[in-house]
N, CA, C and O atoms as a CHARMM CRD file, in Angstrom:
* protein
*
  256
    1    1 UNK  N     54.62500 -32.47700 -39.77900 PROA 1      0.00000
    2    1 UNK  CA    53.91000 -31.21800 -39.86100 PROA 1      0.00000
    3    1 UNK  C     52.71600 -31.42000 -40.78500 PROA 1      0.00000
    4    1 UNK  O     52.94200 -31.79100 -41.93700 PROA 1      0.00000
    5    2 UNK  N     51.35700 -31.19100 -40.34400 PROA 2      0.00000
    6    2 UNK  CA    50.47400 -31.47800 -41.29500 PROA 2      0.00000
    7    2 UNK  C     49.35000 -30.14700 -40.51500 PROA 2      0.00000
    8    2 UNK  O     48.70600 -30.13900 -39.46600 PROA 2      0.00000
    9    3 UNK  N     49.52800 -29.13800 -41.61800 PROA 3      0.00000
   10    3 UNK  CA    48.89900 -28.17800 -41.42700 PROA 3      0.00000
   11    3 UNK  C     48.15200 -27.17700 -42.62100 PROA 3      0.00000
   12    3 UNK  O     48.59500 -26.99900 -43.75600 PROA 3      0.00000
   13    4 UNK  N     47.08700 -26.66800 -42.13300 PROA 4      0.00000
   14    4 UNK  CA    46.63900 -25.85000 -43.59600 PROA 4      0.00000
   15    4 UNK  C     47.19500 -24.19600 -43.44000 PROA 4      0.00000
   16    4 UNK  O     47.14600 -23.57400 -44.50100 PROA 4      0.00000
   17    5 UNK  N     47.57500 -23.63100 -42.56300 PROA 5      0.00000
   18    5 UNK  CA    47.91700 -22.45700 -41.71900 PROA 5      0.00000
   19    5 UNK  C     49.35500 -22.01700 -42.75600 PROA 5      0.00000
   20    5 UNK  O     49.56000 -20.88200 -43.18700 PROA 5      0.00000
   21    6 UNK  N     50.10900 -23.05300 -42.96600 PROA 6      0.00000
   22    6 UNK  CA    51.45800 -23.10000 -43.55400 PROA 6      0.00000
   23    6 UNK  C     51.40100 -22.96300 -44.99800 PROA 6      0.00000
   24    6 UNK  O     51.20900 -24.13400 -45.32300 PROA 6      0.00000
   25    7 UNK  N     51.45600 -22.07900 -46.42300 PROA 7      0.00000
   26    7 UNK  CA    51.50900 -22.19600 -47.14000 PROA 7      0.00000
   27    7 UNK  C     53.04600 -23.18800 -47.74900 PROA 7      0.00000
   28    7 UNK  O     54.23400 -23.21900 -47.43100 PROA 7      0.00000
   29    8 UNK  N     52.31600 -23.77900 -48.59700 PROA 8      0.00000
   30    8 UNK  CA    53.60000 -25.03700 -49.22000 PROA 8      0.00000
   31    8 UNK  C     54.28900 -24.14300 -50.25000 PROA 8      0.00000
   32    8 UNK  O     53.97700 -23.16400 -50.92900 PROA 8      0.00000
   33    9 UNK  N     55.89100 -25.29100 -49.97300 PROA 9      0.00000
   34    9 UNK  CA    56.75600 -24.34400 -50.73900 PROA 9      0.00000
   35    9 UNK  C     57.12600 -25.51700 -51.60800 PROA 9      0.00000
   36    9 UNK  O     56.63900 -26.63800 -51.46200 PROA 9      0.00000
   37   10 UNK  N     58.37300 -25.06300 -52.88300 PROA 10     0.00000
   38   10 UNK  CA    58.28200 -26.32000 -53.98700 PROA 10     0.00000
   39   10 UNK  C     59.40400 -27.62600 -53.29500 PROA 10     0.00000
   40   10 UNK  O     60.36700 -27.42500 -52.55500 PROA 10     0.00000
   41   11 UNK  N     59.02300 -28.63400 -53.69000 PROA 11     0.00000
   42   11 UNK  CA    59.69000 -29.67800 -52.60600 PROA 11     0.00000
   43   11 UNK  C     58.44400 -30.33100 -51.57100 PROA 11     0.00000
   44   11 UNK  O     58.38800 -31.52000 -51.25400 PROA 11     0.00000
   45   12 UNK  N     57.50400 -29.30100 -51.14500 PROA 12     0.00000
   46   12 UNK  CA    56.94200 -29.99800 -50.25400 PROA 12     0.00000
   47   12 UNK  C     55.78300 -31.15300 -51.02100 PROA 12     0.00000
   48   12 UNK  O     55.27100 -30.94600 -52.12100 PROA 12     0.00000
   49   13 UNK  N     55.54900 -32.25800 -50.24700 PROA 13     0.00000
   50   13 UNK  CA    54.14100 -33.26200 -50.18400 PROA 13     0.00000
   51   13 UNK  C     52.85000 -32.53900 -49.41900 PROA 13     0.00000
   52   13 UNK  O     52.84200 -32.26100 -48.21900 PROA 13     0.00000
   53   14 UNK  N     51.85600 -32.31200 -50.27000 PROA 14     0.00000
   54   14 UNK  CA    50.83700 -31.49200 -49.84700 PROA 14     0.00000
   55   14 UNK  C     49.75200 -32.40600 -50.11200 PROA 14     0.00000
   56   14 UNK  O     50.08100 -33.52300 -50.51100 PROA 14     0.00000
   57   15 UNK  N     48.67000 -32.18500 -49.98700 PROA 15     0.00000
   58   15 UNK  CA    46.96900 -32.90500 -50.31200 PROA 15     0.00000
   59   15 UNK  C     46.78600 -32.09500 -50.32800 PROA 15     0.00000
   60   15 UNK  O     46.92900 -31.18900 -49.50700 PROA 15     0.00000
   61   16 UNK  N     46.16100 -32.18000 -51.88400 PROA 16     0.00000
   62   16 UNK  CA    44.72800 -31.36600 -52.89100 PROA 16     0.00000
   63   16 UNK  C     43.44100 -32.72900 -52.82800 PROA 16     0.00000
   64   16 UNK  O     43.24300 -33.81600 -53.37200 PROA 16     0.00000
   65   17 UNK  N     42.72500 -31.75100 -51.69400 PROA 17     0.00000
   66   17 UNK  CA    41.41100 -33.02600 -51.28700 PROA 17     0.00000
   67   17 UNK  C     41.68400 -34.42300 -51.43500 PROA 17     0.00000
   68   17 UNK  O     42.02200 -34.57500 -50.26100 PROA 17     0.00000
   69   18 UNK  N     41.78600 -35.34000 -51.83000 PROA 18     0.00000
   70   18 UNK  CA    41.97900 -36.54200 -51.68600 PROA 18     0.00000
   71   18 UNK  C     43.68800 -37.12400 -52.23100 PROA 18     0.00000
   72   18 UNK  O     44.44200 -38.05000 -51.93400 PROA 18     0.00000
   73   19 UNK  N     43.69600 -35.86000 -53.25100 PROA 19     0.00000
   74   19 UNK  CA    44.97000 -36.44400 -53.63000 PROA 19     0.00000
   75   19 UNK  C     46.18800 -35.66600 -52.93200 PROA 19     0.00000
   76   19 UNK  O     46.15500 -34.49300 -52.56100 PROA 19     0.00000
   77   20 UNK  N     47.57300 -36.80000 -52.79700 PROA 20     0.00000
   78   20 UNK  CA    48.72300 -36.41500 -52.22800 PROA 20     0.00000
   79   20 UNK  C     49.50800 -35.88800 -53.92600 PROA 20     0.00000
   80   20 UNK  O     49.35900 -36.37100 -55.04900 PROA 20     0.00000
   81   21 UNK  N     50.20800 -34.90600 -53.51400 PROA 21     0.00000
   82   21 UNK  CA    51.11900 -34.82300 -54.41100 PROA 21     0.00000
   83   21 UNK  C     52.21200 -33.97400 -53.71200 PROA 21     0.00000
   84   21 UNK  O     52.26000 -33.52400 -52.56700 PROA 21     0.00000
   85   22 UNK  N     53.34700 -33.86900 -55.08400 PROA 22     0.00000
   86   22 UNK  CA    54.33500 -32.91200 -54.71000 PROA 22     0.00000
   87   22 UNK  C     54.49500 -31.45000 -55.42400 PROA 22     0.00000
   88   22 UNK  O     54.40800 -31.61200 -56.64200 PROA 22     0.00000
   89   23 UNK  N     54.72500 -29.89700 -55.03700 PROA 23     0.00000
   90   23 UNK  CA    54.55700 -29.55200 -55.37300 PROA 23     0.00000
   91   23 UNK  C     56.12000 -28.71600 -56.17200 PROA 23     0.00000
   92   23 UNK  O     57.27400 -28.56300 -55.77500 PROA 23     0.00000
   93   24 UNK  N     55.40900 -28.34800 -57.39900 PROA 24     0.00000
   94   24 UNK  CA    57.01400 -28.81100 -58.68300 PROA 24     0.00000
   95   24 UNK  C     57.28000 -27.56800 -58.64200 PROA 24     0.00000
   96   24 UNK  O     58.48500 -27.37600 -58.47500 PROA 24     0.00000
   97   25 UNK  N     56.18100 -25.89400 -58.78900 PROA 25     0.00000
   98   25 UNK  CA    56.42600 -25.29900 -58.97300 PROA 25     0.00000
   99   25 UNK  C     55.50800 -23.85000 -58.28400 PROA 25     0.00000
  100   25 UNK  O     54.55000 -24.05700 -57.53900 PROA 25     0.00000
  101   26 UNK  N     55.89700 -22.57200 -58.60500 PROA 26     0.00000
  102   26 UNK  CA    54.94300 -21.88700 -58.07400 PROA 26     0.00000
  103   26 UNK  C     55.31200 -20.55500 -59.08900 PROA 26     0.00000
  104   26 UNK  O     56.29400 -19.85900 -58.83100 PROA 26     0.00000
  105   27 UNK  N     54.21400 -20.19500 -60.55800 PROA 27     0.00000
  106   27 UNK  CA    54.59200 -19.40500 -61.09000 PROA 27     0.00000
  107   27 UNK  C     53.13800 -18.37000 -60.80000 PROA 27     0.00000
  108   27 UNK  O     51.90900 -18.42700 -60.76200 PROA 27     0.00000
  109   28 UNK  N     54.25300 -17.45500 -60.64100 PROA 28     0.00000
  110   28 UNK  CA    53.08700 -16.14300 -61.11600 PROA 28     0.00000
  111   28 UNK  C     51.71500 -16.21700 -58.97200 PROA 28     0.00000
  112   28 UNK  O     50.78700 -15.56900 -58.48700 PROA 28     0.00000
  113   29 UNK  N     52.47000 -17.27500 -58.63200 PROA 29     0.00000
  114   29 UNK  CA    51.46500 -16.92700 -57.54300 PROA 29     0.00000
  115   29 UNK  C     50.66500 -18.32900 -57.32500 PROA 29     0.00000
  116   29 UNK  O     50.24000 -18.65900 -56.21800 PROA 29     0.00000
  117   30 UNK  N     50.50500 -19.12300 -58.50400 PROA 30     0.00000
  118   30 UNK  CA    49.98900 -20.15500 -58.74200 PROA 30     0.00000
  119   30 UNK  C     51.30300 -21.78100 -58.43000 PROA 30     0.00000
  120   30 UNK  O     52.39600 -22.07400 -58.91300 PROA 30     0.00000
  121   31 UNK  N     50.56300 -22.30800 -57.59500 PROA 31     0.00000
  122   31 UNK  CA    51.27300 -23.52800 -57.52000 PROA 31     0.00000
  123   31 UNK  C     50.74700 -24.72600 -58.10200 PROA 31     0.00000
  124   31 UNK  O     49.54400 -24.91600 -58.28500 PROA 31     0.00000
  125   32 UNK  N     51.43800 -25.33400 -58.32100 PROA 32     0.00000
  126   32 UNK  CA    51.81400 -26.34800 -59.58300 PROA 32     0.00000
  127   32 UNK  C     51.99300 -27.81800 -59.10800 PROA 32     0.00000
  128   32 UNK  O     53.06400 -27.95500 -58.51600 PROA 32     0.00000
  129   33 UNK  N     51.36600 -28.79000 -59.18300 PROA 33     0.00000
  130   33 UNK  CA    51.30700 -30.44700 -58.91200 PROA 33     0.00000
  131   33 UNK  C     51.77500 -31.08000 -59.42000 PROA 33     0.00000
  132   33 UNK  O     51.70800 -30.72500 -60.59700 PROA 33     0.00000
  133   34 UNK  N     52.40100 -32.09500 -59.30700 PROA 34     0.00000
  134   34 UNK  CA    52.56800 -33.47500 -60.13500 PROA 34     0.00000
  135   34 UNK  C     51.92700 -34.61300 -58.43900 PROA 34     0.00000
  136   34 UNK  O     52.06600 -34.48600 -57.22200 PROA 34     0.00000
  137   35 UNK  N     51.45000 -35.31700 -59.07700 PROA 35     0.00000
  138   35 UNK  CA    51.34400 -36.61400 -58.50700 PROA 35     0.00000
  139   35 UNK  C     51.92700 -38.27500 -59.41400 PROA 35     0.00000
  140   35 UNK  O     51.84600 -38.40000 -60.63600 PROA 35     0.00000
  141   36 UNK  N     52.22500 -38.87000 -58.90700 PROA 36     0.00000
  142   36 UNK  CA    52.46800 -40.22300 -59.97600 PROA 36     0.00000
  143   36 UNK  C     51.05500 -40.81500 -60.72800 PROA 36     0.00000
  144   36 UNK  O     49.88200 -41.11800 -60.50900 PROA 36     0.00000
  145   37 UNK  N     52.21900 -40.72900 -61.90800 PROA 37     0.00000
  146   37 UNK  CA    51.16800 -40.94100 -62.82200 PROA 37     0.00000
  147   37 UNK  C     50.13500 -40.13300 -63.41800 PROA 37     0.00000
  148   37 UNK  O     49.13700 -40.53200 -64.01800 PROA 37     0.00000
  149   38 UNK  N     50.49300 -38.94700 -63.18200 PROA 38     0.00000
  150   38 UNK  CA    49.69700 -37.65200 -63.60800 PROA 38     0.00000
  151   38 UNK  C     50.39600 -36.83400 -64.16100 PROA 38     0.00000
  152   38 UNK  O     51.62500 -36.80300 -64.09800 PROA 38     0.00000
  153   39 UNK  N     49.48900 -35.86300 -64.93800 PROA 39     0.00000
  154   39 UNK  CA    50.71900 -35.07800 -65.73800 PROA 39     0.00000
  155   39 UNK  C     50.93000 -33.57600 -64.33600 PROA 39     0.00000
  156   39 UNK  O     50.39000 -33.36600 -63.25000 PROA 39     0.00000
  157   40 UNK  N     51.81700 -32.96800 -65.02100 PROA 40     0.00000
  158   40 UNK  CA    51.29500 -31.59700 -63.87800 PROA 40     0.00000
  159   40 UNK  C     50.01500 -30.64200 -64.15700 PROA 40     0.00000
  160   40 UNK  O     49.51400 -30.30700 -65.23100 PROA 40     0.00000
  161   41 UNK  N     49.67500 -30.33500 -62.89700 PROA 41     0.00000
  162   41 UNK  CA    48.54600 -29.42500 -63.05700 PROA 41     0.00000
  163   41 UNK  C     48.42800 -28.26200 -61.92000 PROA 41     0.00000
  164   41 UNK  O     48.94400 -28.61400 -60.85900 PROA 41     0.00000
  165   42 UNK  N     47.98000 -27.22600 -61.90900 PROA 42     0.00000
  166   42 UNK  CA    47.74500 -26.46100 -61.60700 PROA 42     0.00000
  167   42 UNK  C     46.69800 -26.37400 -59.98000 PROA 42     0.00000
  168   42 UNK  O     45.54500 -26.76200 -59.79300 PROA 42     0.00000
  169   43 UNK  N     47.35900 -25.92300 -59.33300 PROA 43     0.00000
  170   43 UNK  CA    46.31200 -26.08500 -57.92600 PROA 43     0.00000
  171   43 UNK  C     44.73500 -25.56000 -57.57700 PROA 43     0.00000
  172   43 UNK  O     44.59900 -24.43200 -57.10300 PROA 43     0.00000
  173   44 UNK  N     43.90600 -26.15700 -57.75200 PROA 44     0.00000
  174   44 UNK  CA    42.62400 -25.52600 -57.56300 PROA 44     0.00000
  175   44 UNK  C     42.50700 -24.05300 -56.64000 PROA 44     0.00000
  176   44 UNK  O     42.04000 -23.00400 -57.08400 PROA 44     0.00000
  177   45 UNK  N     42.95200 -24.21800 -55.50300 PROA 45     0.00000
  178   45 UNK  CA    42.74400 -23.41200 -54.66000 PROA 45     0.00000
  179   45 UNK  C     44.22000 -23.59300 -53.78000 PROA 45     0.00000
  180   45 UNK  O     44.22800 -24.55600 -53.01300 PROA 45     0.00000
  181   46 UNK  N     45.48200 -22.73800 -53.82700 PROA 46     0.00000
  182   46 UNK  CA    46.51900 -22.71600 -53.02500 PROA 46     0.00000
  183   46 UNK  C     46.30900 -22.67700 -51.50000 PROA 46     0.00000
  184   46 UNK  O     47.18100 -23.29500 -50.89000 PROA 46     0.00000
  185   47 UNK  N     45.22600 -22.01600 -50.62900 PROA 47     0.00000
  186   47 UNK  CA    44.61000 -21.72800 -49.60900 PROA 47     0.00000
  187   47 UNK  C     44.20800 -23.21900 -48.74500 PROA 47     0.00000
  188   47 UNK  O     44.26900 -23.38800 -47.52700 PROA 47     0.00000
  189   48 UNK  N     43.71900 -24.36700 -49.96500 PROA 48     0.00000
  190   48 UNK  CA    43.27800 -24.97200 -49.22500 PROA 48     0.00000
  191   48 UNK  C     44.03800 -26.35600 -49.12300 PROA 48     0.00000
  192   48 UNK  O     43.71700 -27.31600 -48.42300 PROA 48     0.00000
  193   49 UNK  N     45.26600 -26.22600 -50.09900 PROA 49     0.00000
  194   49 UNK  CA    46.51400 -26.99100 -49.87200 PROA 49     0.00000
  195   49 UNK  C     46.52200 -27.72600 -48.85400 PROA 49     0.00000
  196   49 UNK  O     45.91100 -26.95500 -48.11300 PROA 49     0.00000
  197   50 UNK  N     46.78100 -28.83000 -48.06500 PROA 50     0.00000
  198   50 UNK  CA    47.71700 -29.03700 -46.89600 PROA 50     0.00000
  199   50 UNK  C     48.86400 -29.63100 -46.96300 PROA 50     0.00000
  200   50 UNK  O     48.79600 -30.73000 -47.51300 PROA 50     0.00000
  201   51 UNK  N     50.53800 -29.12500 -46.39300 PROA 51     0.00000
  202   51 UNK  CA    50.88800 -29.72200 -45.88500 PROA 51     0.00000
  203   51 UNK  C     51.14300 -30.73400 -45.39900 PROA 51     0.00000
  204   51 UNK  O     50.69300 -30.55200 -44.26700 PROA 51     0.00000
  205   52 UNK  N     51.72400 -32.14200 -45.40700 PROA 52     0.00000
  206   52 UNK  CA    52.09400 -33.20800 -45.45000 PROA 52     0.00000
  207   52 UNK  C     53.39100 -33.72400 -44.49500 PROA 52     0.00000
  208   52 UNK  O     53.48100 -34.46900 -43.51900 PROA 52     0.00000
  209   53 UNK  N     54.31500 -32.95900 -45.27000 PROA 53     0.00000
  210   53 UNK  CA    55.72400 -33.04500 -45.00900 PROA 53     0.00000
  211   53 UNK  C     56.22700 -32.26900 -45.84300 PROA 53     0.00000
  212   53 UNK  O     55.78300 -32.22500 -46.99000 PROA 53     0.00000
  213   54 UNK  N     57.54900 -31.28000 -45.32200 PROA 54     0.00000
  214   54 UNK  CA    58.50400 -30.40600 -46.11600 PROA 54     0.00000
  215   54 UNK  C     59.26700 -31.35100 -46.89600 PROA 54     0.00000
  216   54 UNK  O     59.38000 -32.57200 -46.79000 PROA 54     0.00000
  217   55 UNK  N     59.74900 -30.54700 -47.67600 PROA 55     0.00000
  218   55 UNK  CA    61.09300 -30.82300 -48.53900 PROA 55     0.00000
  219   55 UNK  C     61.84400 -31.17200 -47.50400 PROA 55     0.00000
  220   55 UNK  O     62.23100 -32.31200 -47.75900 PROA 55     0.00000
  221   56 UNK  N     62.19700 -30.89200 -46.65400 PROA 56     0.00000
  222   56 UNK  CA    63.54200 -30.76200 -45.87700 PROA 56     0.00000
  223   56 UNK  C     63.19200 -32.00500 -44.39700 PROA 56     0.00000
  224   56 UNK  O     64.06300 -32.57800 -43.74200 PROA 56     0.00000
  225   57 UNK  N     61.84300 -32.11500 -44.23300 PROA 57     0.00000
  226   57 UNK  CA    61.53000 -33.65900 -43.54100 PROA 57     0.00000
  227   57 UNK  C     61.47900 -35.06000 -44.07700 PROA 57     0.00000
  228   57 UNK  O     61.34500 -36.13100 -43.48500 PROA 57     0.00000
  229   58 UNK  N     61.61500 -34.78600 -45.31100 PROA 58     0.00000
  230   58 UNK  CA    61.74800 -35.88500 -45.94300 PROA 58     0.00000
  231   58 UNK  C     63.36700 -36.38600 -46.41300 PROA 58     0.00000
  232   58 UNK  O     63.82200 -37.52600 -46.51500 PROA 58     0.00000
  233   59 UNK  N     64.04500 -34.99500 -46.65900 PROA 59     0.00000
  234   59 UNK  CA    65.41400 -35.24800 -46.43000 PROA 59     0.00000
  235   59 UNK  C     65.63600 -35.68800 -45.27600 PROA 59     0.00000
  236   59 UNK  O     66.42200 -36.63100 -45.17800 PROA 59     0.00000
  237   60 UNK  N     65.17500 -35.28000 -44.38700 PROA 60     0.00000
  238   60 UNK  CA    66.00700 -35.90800 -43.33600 PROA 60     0.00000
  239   60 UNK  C     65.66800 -37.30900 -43.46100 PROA 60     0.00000
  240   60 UNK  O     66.61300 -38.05300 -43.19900 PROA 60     0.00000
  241   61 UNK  N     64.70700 -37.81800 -43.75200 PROA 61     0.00000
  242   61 UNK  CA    63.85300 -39.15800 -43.41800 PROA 61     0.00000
  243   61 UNK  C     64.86100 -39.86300 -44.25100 PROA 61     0.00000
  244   61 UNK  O     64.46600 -40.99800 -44.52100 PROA 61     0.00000
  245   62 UNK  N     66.03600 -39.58300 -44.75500 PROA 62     0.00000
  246   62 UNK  CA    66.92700 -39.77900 -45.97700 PROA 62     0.00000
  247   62 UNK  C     65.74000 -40.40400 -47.51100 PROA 62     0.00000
  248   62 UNK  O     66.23300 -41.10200 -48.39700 PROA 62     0.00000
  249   63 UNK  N     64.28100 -40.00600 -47.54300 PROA 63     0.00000
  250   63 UNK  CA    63.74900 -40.31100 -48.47700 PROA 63     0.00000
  251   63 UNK  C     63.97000 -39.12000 -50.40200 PROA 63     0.00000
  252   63 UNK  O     63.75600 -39.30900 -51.59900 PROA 63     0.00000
  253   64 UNK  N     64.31100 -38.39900 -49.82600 PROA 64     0.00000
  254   64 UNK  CA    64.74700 -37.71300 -51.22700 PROA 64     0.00000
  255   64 UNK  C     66.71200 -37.43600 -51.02700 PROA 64     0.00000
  256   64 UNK  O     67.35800 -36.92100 -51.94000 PROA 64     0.00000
């Protein structure tokens, strides 16, 4: 699934413009990044998120 239409939920692998990350949290409305090797940060724009893979496709992939 790689879509911008789908807002990401916590668990999912999304791209913030170039970078992939995962997303850790979602307070107050605002969603929340970590990538490796980064600390967490805050999403520029939630809207323009994409989608990657769910939490729950990657379980299956038995990767988490």
């Amino acid at each position: 699934m790689t879509t911008a239409d789908v807002l990401p939920e916590v668990g999912d692998e999304v791209m913030e413009g170039q970078v992939r990350a995962i997303v850790t949290d979602i307070r107050g409305g605002e969603y929340w990044l970590r990538a490796p090797g980064r600390e967490e940060w805050p999403a520029q724009d939630s809207k323009r998120l994409t989608v990657r893979r769910t939490r729950a496709e990657m379980i299956a992939a038995g990767e988490l």
